[in-house]
Coordinates of C-alpha atoms in Angstrom, one line a residue:
X17 CA -22.9 -12.5 -18.2
X18 CA -23.1 -10.2 -15.1
X19 CA -23.7 -12.0 -11.8
X20 CA -26.7 -11.2 -9.6
X21 CA -24.3 -9.4 -7.3
X22 CA -23.0 -7.3 -10.2
X23 CA -26.5 -6.3 -11.1
X24 CA -27.4 -5.3 -7.6
X25 CA -24.1 -3.3 -7.2
X26 CA -24.8 -1.5 -10.5
X27 CA -28.3 -0.5 -9.3
X28 CA -26.9 0.7 -6.0
X29 CA -24.2 2.7 -7.8
X30 CA -26.7 4.3 -10.1
X31 CA -28.8 5.3 -7.1
X32 CA -25.9 6.8 -5.2
X33 CA -24.5 8.8 -8.2
X34 CA -27.8 9.6 -9.9
X35 CA -29.8 12.8 -9.7
X36 CA -30.1 13.8 -6.1
X37 CA -27.6 11.1 -5.0
X38 CA -24.9 11.9 -2.4
X39 CA -22.0 11.5 -4.9
X40 CA -22.2 13.5 -8.1
X41 CA -20.0 12.5 -11.1
X42 CA -19.1 14.9 -13.8
X43 CA -15.9 15.4 -15.9
X44 CA -12.8 17.4 -15.8
X45 CA -10.2 18.2 -18.5
X46 CA -6.7 16.9 -18.0
X47 CA -4.1 16.7 -20.7
X48 CA -6.6 17.5 -23.4
X49 CA -8.9 14.6 -22.3
X50 CA -12.2 14.6 -20.3
X51 CA -11.9 12.4 -17.3
X52 CA -14.6 11.3 -14.8
X53 CA -14.5 13.5 -11.7
X54 CA -16.5 13.6 -8.5
X55 CA -17.7 17.1 -8.5
X56 CA -18.9 17.5 -4.9
X57 CA -15.8 16.2 -3.2
X58 CA -13.6 18.7 -1.3
X59 CA -10.7 20.1 -3.4
X60 CA -8.0 19.2 -0.8
X61 CA -7.2 16.9 2.0
X62 CA -7.2 19.5 4.7
X63 CA -10.7 20.6 4.0
X64 CA -11.8 17.0 3.7
X65 CA -10.4 16.1 7.1
X66 CA -11.7 19.2 8.8
X67 CA -15.3 18.6 7.5
X68 CA -15.5 15.0 8.6
X69 CA -13.6 15.3 11.8
X70 CA -16.2 17.9 12.9
X71 CA -19.0 15.7 11.7
X72 CA -17.9 12.7 13.7
X73 CA -16.6 14.7 16.6
X74 CA -16.4 12.6 19.8
X75 CA -16.7 9.2 18.1
X76 CA -13.6 7.1 18.6
X77 CA -11.2 7.3 15.7
X78 CA -7.8 5.8 16.7
X79 CA -7.1 3.0 19.2
X80 CA -3.5 2.1 20.0
X81 CA -3.0 0.1 23.1
X82 CA -4.7 1.9 26.0
X83 CA -5.0 5.2 24.2
X84 CA -8.2 6.1 22.4
X85 CA -8.6 9.3 20.4
X86 CA -11.7 10.8 19.0
X87 CA -12.0 12.5 15.6
X88 CA -12.1 15.8 17.4
X89 CA -8.9 15.0 19.4
X90 CA -7.0 13.9 16.4
X91 CA -7.9 17.0 14.5
X92 CA -6.9 19.3 17.5
X93 CA -3.6 17.5 17.9
X94 CA -2.8 17.8 14.2
X95 CA -3.7 21.5 14.3
X96 CA -1.0 21.9 17.1
X97 CA 1.5 20.0 15.1
X98 CA 0.8 22.2 12.0
X99 CA 1.4 25.3 14.1
X100 CA 4.6 23.9 15.5
X101 CA 5.9 22.9 12.0
X102 CA 5.1 26.4 10.6
X103 CA 6.5 28.5 13.5
X104 CA 9.0 26.2 15.1
X105 CA 10.5 24.5 12.1
X106 CA 9.8 26.9 9.3
X107 CA 7.8 24.5 7.1
X108 CA 6.4 26.3 4.1
X109 CA 3.9 25.3 1.4
X110 CA 5.2 22.4 -0.7
X111 CA 8.1 21.5 1.7
X112 CA 8.6 17.7 1.9
X113 CA 8.4 16.5 5.5
X114 CA 9.2 12.8 6.0
X115 CA 7.5 10.4 8.4
X116 CA 9.6 7.5 9.5
X117 CA 7.8 5.5 12.2
X118 CA 5.8 2.4 12.8
X119 CA 2.0 2.5 13.0
X120 CA 1.0 4.7 15.9
X121 CA -1.5 7.4 16.8
X122 CA 1.4 9.9 16.4
X123 CA 1.9 8.7 12.8
X124 CA -1.7 9.7 11.9
X125 CA -1.5 13.0 13.8
X126 CA 1.8 13.9 12.1
X127 CA 0.4 13.1 8.6
X128 CA -2.5 15.4 9.0
X129 CA -0.5 18.1 10.7
X130 CA 2.0 18.1 7.9
X131 CA -0.8 18.6 5.3
X132 CA -2.4 21.4 7.4
X133 CA 1.0 23.2 7.5
X134 CA 1.0 23.1 3.7
X135 CA 3.8 20.4 3.6
X136 CA 4.0 17.3 1.6
X137 CA 3.6 14.1 3.6
X138 CA 6.6 12.1 2.5
X139 CA 6.0 8.5 3.7
X140 CA 9.3 6.7 4.3
X141 CA 9.3 3.0 4.5
X142 CA 9.6 2.0 8.2
X143 CA 11.4 -1.2 7.3
X144 CA 14.2 0.5 5.5
X145 CA 17.7 0.5 7.0
X146 CA 19.6 3.7 7.6
X147 CA 21.1 4.1 4.1
X148 CA 17.7 3.3 2.5
X149 CA 16.0 5.9 4.6
X150 CA 18.7 8.4 3.8
X151 CA 18.3 7.7 0.1
X152 CA 14.6 8.4 0.3
X153 CA 15.2 11.6 2.2
X154 CA 17.7 12.8 -0.4
X155 CA 15.6 11.8 -3.3
X156 CA 12.5 13.7 -2.1
X157 CA 14.6 16.6 -0.8
X158 CA 12.9 16.4 2.6
X159 CA 14.1 19.2 4.9
X160 CA 12.6 17.7 8.0
X161 CA 11.8 14.1 9.1
X162 CA 9.5 13.1 12.0
X163 CA 10.7 9.8 13.3
X164 CA 10.2 7.3 16.1
X165 CA 13.3 6.4 18.2
X166 CA 14.1 3.2 16.3
X167 CA 14.0 4.9 12.9
X168 CA 15.8 8.0 14.2
X169 CA 18.6 5.8 15.5
X170 CA 19.1 4.3 12.0
X171 CA 19.5 7.8 10.6
X172 CA 22.5 8.5 12.7
X173 CA 24.3 5.2 12.1
X174 CA 28.0 5.5 10.9
X175 CA 28.1 6.3 7.2
X176 CA 24.4 7.3 6.9
X177 CA 24.3 10.8 5.4
X178 CA 21.3 13.0 4.6
X179 CA 20.4 16.7 4.7
X180 CA 17.3 16.6 6.9
X181 CA 16.7 17.7 10.4
X182 CA 15.3 14.8 12.4
X183 CA 12.6 15.3 15.1
X184 CA 12.3 12.3 17.3
X185 CA 8.9 11.5 18.9
X186 CA 8.5 9.1 21.8
X187 CA 5.4 7.4 20.3
X188 CA 5.0 5.2 23.4
X189 CA 3.8 8.3 25.3
X190 CA 0.2 9.7 25.2
X191 CA -0.4 11.8 22.1
X192 CA 0.2 15.2 23.7
X193 CA 3.5 14.1 25.2
X194 CA 4.5 12.3 22.0
X195 CA 4.1 15.3 19.8
X196 CA 5.6 17.8 22.3
X197 CA 9.0 18.0 20.4
X198 CA 7.0 19.7 17.6
X199 CA 4.3 21.6 19.5
X200 CA 6.8 23.0 22.1
X201 CA 8.9 24.5 19.3
X202 CA 6.4 27.3 18.7
X203 CA 3.0 28.1 17.3
X204 CA -0.4 28.4 18.7
X205 CA -4.1 28.4 17.8
X206 CA -3.6 31.8 16.2
X207 CA -0.8 30.5 13.9
X208 CA -1.9 31.2 10.3
X209 CA -2.0 28.1 8.1
X210 CA -2.1 28.1 4.3
X211 CA -5.4 27.8 2.3
X212 CA -4.7 24.9 0.0
X213 CA -6.1 24.0 -3.4
X214 CA -6.4 20.7 -5.3
X215 CA -3.2 21.6 -7.2
X216 CA -1.0 21.7 -4.1
X217 CA 1.6 19.0 -3.6
X218 CA 0.1 16.5 -1.1
X219 CA 2.1 13.2 -0.8
X220 CA 5.2 11.3 -1.9
X221 CA 5.1 7.5 -1.5
X222 CA 8.0 5.3 -2.4
X223 CA 7.6 2.4 -4.8
X224 CA 10.0 -0.3 -5.9
X225 CA 10.2 -1.1 -9.6
X226 CA 12.7 -2.9 -11.8
X227 CA 15.2 -0.1 -11.8
X228 CA 16.7 -0.6 -8.3
X229 CA 16.4 2.4 -6.0
X230 CA 12.9 3.2 -4.8
X231 CA 11.2 6.1 -6.6
X232 CA 9.1 8.8 -5.0
X233 CA 5.7 8.9 -6.5
X234 CA 4.2 12.3 -5.9
X235 CA 0.5 13.4 -6.0
X236 CA -1.5 16.5 -5.7
X237 CA -4.3 17.0 -3.2
X238 CA -7.0 16.6 -5.9
X239 CA -5.8 13.2 -6.9
X240 CA -5.7 11.8 -3.4
X241 CA -9.2 13.2 -2.5
X242 CA -10.7 11.8 -5.7
X243 CA -9.2 8.4 -4.9
X244 CA -10.7 8.5 -1.4
X245 CA -14.2 9.3 -2.9
X246 CA -13.8 6.6 -5.5
X247 CA -13.5 4.2 -2.5
X248 CA -16.4 5.9 -0.7
X249 CA -18.6 5.3 -3.7
X250 CA -17.8 1.6 -3.6
X251 CA -18.4 1.4 0.2
X252 CA -21.7 3.3 -0.1
X253 CA -22.9 0.8 -2.7
X254 CA -22.1 -2.1 -0.4
X255 CA -23.7 -0.4 2.5
X256 CA -26.9 0.1 0.4
X257 CA -27.1 -3.6 -0.3
X258 CA -26.5 -4.5 3.4
X259 CA -29.2 -2.2 4.4
X260 CA -31.6 -3.7 1.8
X261 CA -30.9 -7.1 3.2
X262 CA -31.3 -6.1 6.8
X263 CA -27.7 -6.9 7.5
X264 CA -26.3 -3.5 8.2
X265 CA -24.9 -3.4 11.8
X266 CA -25.7 -0.5 14.1
X267 CA -22.3 -0.6 15.8
X268 CA -19.6 1.9 14.7
X269 CA -17.6 0.6 11.7
X270 CA -14.2 -0.5 12.8
X271 CA -11.1 -1.7 10.9
X272 CA -8.0 -3.4 12.2
X273 CA -4.9 -1.8 10.6
X274 CA -2.3 -4.6 10.2
X275 CA -0.4 -3.2 7.2
X276 CA 2.0 -0.2 7.4
X277 CA 0.5 3.2 7.1
X278 CA 3.3 4.2 4.7
X279 CA 1.7 1.8 2.2
X280 CA -0.9 3.3 -0.1
X281 CA -3.5 0.6 0.9
X282 CA -3.4 1.6 4.5
X283 CA -3.0 5.3 3.8
X284 CA -6.0 5.9 1.4
X285 CA -8.7 3.2 1.5
X286 CA -8.2 2.6 5.2
X287 CA -6.9 5.6 7.1
X288 CA -8.1 8.5 4.9
X289 CA -11.4 6.9 3.9
X290 CA -12.2 6.4 7.6
X291 CA -12.7 10.1 8.1
X292 CA -15.7 10.0 5.7
X293 CA -17.1 6.8 7.1
X294 CA -16.7 7.7 10.8
X295 CA -14.8 4.5 11.2
X296 CA -12.7 3.4 14.1
X297 CA -9.1 2.3 13.4
X298 CA -7.4 -0.2 15.7
X299 CA -3.7 0.0 15.2
X300 CA -1.4 -3.0 15.4
X301 CA 2.3 -2.0 15.6
X302 CA 3.4 -5.6 14.6
X303 CA 1.5 -8.4 13.0
X304 CA 0.4 -11.3 15.2
X305 CA -2.5 -13.5 14.2
X306 CA -3.7 -14.2 17.8
X307 CA -3.4 -10.6 18.9
X308 CA -5.4 -9.7 15.7
X309 CA -8.2 -12.1 16.8
X310 CA -8.2 -10.6 20.3
X311 CA -8.5 -7.1 18.9
X312 CA -11.3 -8.1 16.4
X313 CA -13.2 -9.5 19.3
X314 CA -12.6 -6.8 21.9
X315 CA -13.0 -3.8 19.5
X316 CA -15.9 -5.4 17.5
X317 CA -14.0 -5.0 14.2
X318 CA -16.2 -5.5 11.2
X319 CA -13.7 -5.1 8.4
X320 CA -10.2 -6.7 8.2
X321 CA -7.7 -5.7 5.6
X322 CA -4.1 -6.9 5.2
X323 CA -2.0 -8.8 2.8
X324 CA -3.7 -12.1 1.9
X325 CA -1.5 -14.2 4.2
X326 CA -2.8 -12.4 7.3
X327 CA -6.4 -13.5 6.9
X328 CA -5.2 -17.0 6.0
X329 CA -3.3 -17.2 9.2
X330 CA -6.4 -16.2 11.1
X331 CA -8.4 -18.9 9.2
X332 CA -5.9 -21.6 10.1
X333 CA -4.9 -20.5 13.6
X334 CA -5.4 -23.4 16.1
X335 CA -6.9 -20.9 18.7
X336 CA -9.5 -19.3 16.4
X337 CA -12.3 -21.1 18.1
X338 CA -11.4 -19.3 21.4
X339 CA -12.3 -15.9 19.9
X340 CA -15.7 -14.3 19.0
X341 CA -15.0 -13.0 15.4
X342 CA -18.7 -12.7 14.5
X343 CA -18.6 -8.9 14.1
X344 CA -16.1 -9.2 11.2
X345 CA -17.9 -9.6 8.0
X346 CA -15.1 -8.9 5.5
X347 CA -11.6 -10.2 5.1
X348 CA -10.0 -8.0 2.5
X349 CA -6.6 -8.5 0.9
X350 CA -4.3 -6.6 -1.4
X351 CA -0.7 -6.5 -2.6
X352 CA -0.6 -10.1 -3.7
X353 CA -3.0 -12.7 -5.1
X354 CA -4.7 -15.4 -3.0
X355 CA -4.6 -19.0 -4.0
X356 CA -8.1 -20.1 -5.1
X357 CA -8.2 -22.7 -2.3
X358 CA -7.7 -19.9 0.3
X359 CA -10.6 -18.0 -1.3
X360 CA -12.8 -21.0 -1.0
X361 CA -11.9 -21.8 2.5
X362 CA -12.4 -18.2 3.7
X363 CA -15.8 -18.1 2.2
X364 CA -16.8 -21.5 3.7
X365 CA -15.1 -21.5 7.1
X366 CA -15.4 -18.0 8.5
X367 CA -19.1 -18.0 9.3
X368 CA -20.9 -15.0 7.7
X369 CA -17.6 -13.3 6.8
X370 CA -16.6 -13.1 3.1
X371 CA -13.3 -12.6 1.3
X372 CA -12.5 -9.5 -0.7
X373 CA -9.6 -8.5 -2.9
X374 CA -8.4 -5.1 -4.2
X375 CA -5.9 -4.2 -6.9
X376 CA -4.3 -0.8 -7.1
X377 CA -0.9 0.7 -7.1
X378 CA 1.0 3.5 -5.3
X379 CA 1.0 5.3 -8.6
X380 CA -2.8 5.1 -8.9
X381 CA -3.4 6.1 -5.3
X382 CA -4.7 2.6 -4.6
X383 CA -7.6 2.7 -7.0
X384 CA -7.9 0.0 -9.7
X385 CA -10.2 -3.0 -9.3
X386 CA -12.0 -4.9 -6.7
X387 CA -13.9 -8.2 -6.2
X388 CA -16.1 -9.3 -3.3
X389 CA -18.1 -12.1 -1.8
X390 CA -19.7 -14.6 -4.2
X391 CA -18.1 -12.9 -7.2
X392 CA -14.7 -13.6 -5.7
X393 CA -15.6 -17.2 -5.0
X394 CA -16.8 -17.6 -8.6
X395 CA -13.6 -16.0 -10.1
X396 CA -10.9 -16.5 -7.5
X397 CA -8.1 -15.8 -9.9
X398 CA -9.5 -12.4 -10.9
X399 CA -9.0 -9.0 -9.3
X400 CA -12.5 -7.9 -10.4
X401 CA -13.7 -5.2 -12.7
X402 CA -12.6 -1.5 -12.8
X403 CA -13.8 0.4 -9.7
X404 CA -16.4 3.0 -10.5
X405 CA -16.7 5.8 -11.2
X406 CA -13.2 7.0 -11.9
X407 CA -11.1 4.1 -13.2
X408 CA -10.5 3.7 -16.9
X409 CA -8.9 0.2 -17.2
X410 CA -7.4 -0.9 -20.5
X411 CA -5.2 -3.8 -21.8
X412 CA -2.7 -2.3 -24.2
X413 CA 0.1 -3.5 -26.5
X414 CA 3.6 -2.2 -26.4
X415 CA 2.6 0.7 -28.6
X416 CA -0.3 1.8 -26.4
X417 CA -3.0 0.3 -28.6
X418 CA -6.0 -1.5 -27.1
X419 CA -6.2 -5.3 -27.5
X420 CA -9.4 -7.2 -28.1
X421 CA -11.2 -8.7 -25.2
X422 CA -9.3 -11.8 -24.0
X423 CA -6.0 -10.6 -25.4
X424 CA -3.0 -10.5 -23.0
X425 CA -1.2 -7.2 -22.7
X426 CA -0.1 -4.6 -20.2
X427 CA -2.7 -3.6 -17.6
X428 CA -3.0 0.2 -17.8
X429 CA -5.0 2.7 -15.8
X430 CA -6.2 6.2 -16.6
X431 CA -7.9 8.4 -14.0
X432 CA -7.9 11.7 -12.2
X433 CA -6.5 9.7 -9.2
X434 CA -3.2 8.9 -10.9
X435 CA 0.0 10.4 -9.5
X436 CA 1.8 13.2 -11.2
X437 CA 5.2 11.5 -11.6
X438 CA 8.4 10.3 -9.9
X439 CA 10.0 13.1 -8.0
X440 CA 13.1 14.5 -9.8
X441 CA 13.0 11.6 -12.3
X442 CA 11.5 12.8 -15.5
X443 CA 12.8 9.8 -17.5
X444 CA 11.0 7.3 -15.2
X445 CA 7.9 9.5 -15.3
X446 CA 7.8 9.5 -19.1
X447 CA 8.4 5.8 -19.3
X448 CA 5.5 5.2 -16.8
X449 CA 2.8 6.7 -19.2
X450 CA 1.7 6.1 -22.7
X451 CA 1.0 9.3 -24.7
X452 CA -2.7 8.6 -24.4
X453 CA -2.5 9.2 -20.6
X454 CA -2.6 5.6 -19.4
X455 CA -0.3 4.6 -16.6
X456 CA 1.6 1.5 -17.3
X457 CA 1.4 -0.9 -14.3
X458 CA 4.0 -3.3 -15.6
X459 CA 1.5 -6.2 -15.0
X460 CA 0.3 -8.4 -17.9
X461 CA -3.3 -9.5 -17.9
X462 CA -6.6 -9.8 -19.8
X463 CA -10.2 -8.9 -19.4
X464 CA -12.9 -11.6 -19.6
X465 CA -16.3 -11.1 -21.2
X466 CA -17.6 -9.4 -18.0
X467 CA -14.8 -6.9 -17.8
X468 CA -13.0 -8.8 -14.9
X469 CA -9.3 -8.4 -14.9
X470 CA -7.0 -11.5 -14.7
X471 CA -3.3 -10.8 -14.1
X472 CA -1.1 -13.5 -15.5
X473 CA 2.5 -12.2 -15.2
X474 CA 4.6 -9.1 -14.6
X475 CA 6.8 -7.2 -17.0
X476 CA 8.7 -5.6 -14.2
X477 CA 11.6 -7.4 -12.6
X478 CA 10.2 -7.3 -9.1
X479 CA 9.2 -9.7 -6.3
X480 CA 6.0 -9.2 -4.4
X481 CA 6.6 -10.5 -0.9
X482 CA 3.6 -10.2 1.3
X483 CA 2.5 -7.0 -0.4
X484 CA 6.0 -5.5 -0.4
X485 CA 7.5 -4.8 -3.8
X486 CA 11.2 -5.8 -4.0
X487 CA 13.4 -4.7 -6.8
X488 CA 15.6 -7.6 -8.0
X489 CA 18.1 -5.1 -9.3
X490 CA 18.4 -3.5 -5.9
X491 CA 19.1 -6.8 -4.1
X492 CA 21.6 -7.7 -6.9
X493 CA 23.3 -4.4 -6.4
X494 CA 23.7 -5.1 -2.7
X495 CA 25.1 -8.6 -3.4
X496 CA 27.6 -7.1 -5.9
X497 CA 28.9 -4.8 -3.1
X498 CA 30.7 -7.9 -1.7
X499 CA 34.2 -7.8 -3.1
X500 CA 34.3 -11.6 -3.7
X501 CA 31.1 -11.8 -5.8
X502 CA 31.6 -12.5 -9.5
X503 CA 28.0 -12.8 -10.7
X504 CA 24.5 -13.1 -9.2
X505 CA 20.9 -13.3 -10.2
X506 CA 17.9 -12.6 -7.9
X507 CA 14.4 -13.8 -8.5
X508 CA 11.1 -14.7 -6.7
X509 CA 10.4 -18.1 -5.1
X510 CA 6.9 -19.3 -4.5
X511 CA 5.7 -19.1 -0.9
X512 CA 2.3 -20.2 0.3
X513 CA 2.1 -17.5 3.1
X514 CA 3.8 -14.6 1.4
X515 CA 3.2 -15.2 -2.2
X516 CA 6.8 -14.9 -3.0
X517 CA 10.1 -14.7 -1.2
X518 CA 13.6 -13.6 -2.4
X519 CA 16.0 -16.2 -3.8
X520 CA 19.5 -15.7 -5.3
X521 CA 22.1 -17.7 -7.1
X522 CA 25.7 -16.4 -6.7
X523 CA 29.0 -17.2 -8.3
X524 CA 32.0 -16.2 -6.2
X525 CA 35.5 -15.4 -7.2
X526 CA 37.9 -18.4 -7.3
X527 CA 39.2 -19.3 -3.9
X528 CA 36.5 -17.5 -2.0
X529 CA 35.6 -19.0 1.3
X530 CA 32.3 -17.0 1.6
X531 CA 29.3 -19.2 2.0
X532 CA 25.5 -18.5 1.9
X533 CA 25.4 -17.8 5.6
X534 CA 28.2 -15.3 5.5
X535 CA 26.7 -13.6 2.4
X536 CA 23.3 -13.4 4.2
X537 CA 24.9 -11.7 7.2
X538 CA 26.6 -9.2 4.7
X539 CA 23.3 -8.3 3.2
X540 CA 21.5 -7.9 6.5
X541 CA 23.6 -4.8 7.2
X542 CA 22.6 -3.3 3.8
X543 CA 19.0 -4.2 3.1
X544 CA 15.7 -4.2 4.9
X545 CA 15.0 -7.7 6.4
X546 CA 12.2 -8.5 3.9
X547 CA 14.6 -7.9 1.0
X548 CA 17.3 -10.3 2.2
X549 CA 17.2 -13.6 0.3
X550 CA 15.8 -16.5 2.3
X551 CA 17.6 -18.9 0.0
X552 CA 21.0 -18.4 -1.6
X553 CA 22.5 -21.0 -3.9
X554 CA 26.3 -20.8 -4.4
X555 CA 27.2 -21.7 -8.0
X556 CA 30.6 -23.4 -8.8
X557 CA 30.5 -21.9 -12.3
X558 CA 29.7 -18.8 -14.2
X559 CA 26.0 -18.2 -14.6
X560 CA 24.3 -19.1 -17.9
X561 CA 24.1 -16.3 -20.5
X562 CA 21.8 -15.3 -23.3
X563 CA 23.0 -14.5 -26.8
X564 CA 23.2 -10.8 -25.6
X565 CA 25.6 -12.0 -22.9
X566 CA 23.0 -11.1 -20.3
X567 CA 22.5 -13.6 -17.5
X568 CA 19.7 -16.0 -18.4
X569 CA 17.5 -15.2 -15.4
X570 CA 14.5 -17.0 -16.9
X571 CA 16.2 -20.4 -17.0
X572 CA 17.8 -19.9 -13.6
X573 CA 14.5 -18.9 -12.0
X574 CA 12.8 -21.9 -13.5
X575 CA 15.5 -24.3 -12.4
X576 CA 15.8 -23.0 -8.8
X577 CA 12.1 -22.5 -8.3
X578 CA 11.7 -26.3 -9.0
X579 CA 14.5 -27.1 -6.7
X580 CA 13.1 -24.9 -4.0
X581 CA 9.6 -26.3 -4.4
X582 CA 11.0 -29.9 -4.0
X583 CA 12.9 -28.9 -0.9
X584 CA 9.8 -27.3 0.7
X585 CA 7.6 -30.3 -0.2
X586 CA 10.2 -32.6 1.3

């Protein structure tokens, strides 16, 4: 039975999307099917950004340290970057241009500038090591990479090879000085920029799956814009309820960005949606709970979003009482589930603030499901119902057939927001979709009688550590690079803060003197820090096998998870 909040949200949604409402929903044909489509959204990201940057003008948009940039300033700086890319670096329509840097004002300006130049914003994982960055560059065929000094240094380490030209930006400088290596290369206000359509290539984001090397998920402008407006519809519905209840604040909306901008959650519902909302974004280069509380207080942040462990660290921080967090009314999470006890405590102990949770994927451009406030408290194990108006959510069997309500199957999403495929990987693209157009998430779940999604397991052999997807096969491949390794198995271990961490069991060759510490040091040179196992067990014998002679990872995971839990409890 729908909750009272569900009924109110439905009424607000109908008002917003009904006749004369600000968001108009129609249909569009894709692959022989009619899909829901927001008809009055711009066709491409460049037009979208231009319209709302002009509308919000001198309102503060980005805050990083002491530098504060308005919407107008960000747009002007991006326009200069676009001209420099076109005339100074020869960027043409559809060229992949990588961004490899930490969260910074320059990241946001570079992203918009690449799009304005007609390029494809290719978001490289800032935590990757040199070889991983090079693999992403080669996979996407990026001709140019805009990097901060730390990432640029990784790209010239011995043995790291790629075919891109690297432009290094000193992101610690004010924005005009930071982007000077691009803007000084050529171009002006008269530089002609391409007129884009919804069918133009917009973005490539990298996603880890069960097949090892990260894959580049590419999307057209139309898909990304529609995803933004799907979020805008949800936000407008909530704003309508707050206004009805007399709770809508008159201060500028503001969000603290704690998650990396190269993640789809920070990119679309946070960064890009903020243009439409006129929302201030406060950047945190590195997570620190006390610094987050200071920024919430000083910048009057009203919406917090991060992986679930971040809001929990604020909740339990011994100095929380020293900060005025009263402006923050929402603590949103994504990338991993929250334990029900954390949901309850956030709802009860953070004053008027309430917990939220979103479920989406890189391949769906972050749209999927969402659950808020008392609905979340009532169903803390759920990710909520499908987000209106664009998400078609289904639970399908292995043949792509719908299962009855309550049946456990693969969670699948069909929408105009979905990505087009994995760059230069037609096999993986084909495997990612059923013939009926549904994207296969790899998650197993069911829908309850109210249409709320409950995820119960994963098909994919991945670990989700604090919102980061880690391929078990990729970590195993790195372990096998050690000449003395015979066999290994990598799996997730439960962790209260991060959801999961990486564990491994390894059988070395006879006579090997390599221990867990030495193997960890070996892996640190090959993997991003978050992928390195936090616990390695050294086996004295060959690992157990299934009848197919494959390593019995299920029994190993069960055994060592129990052992790890006992060690943590002790």
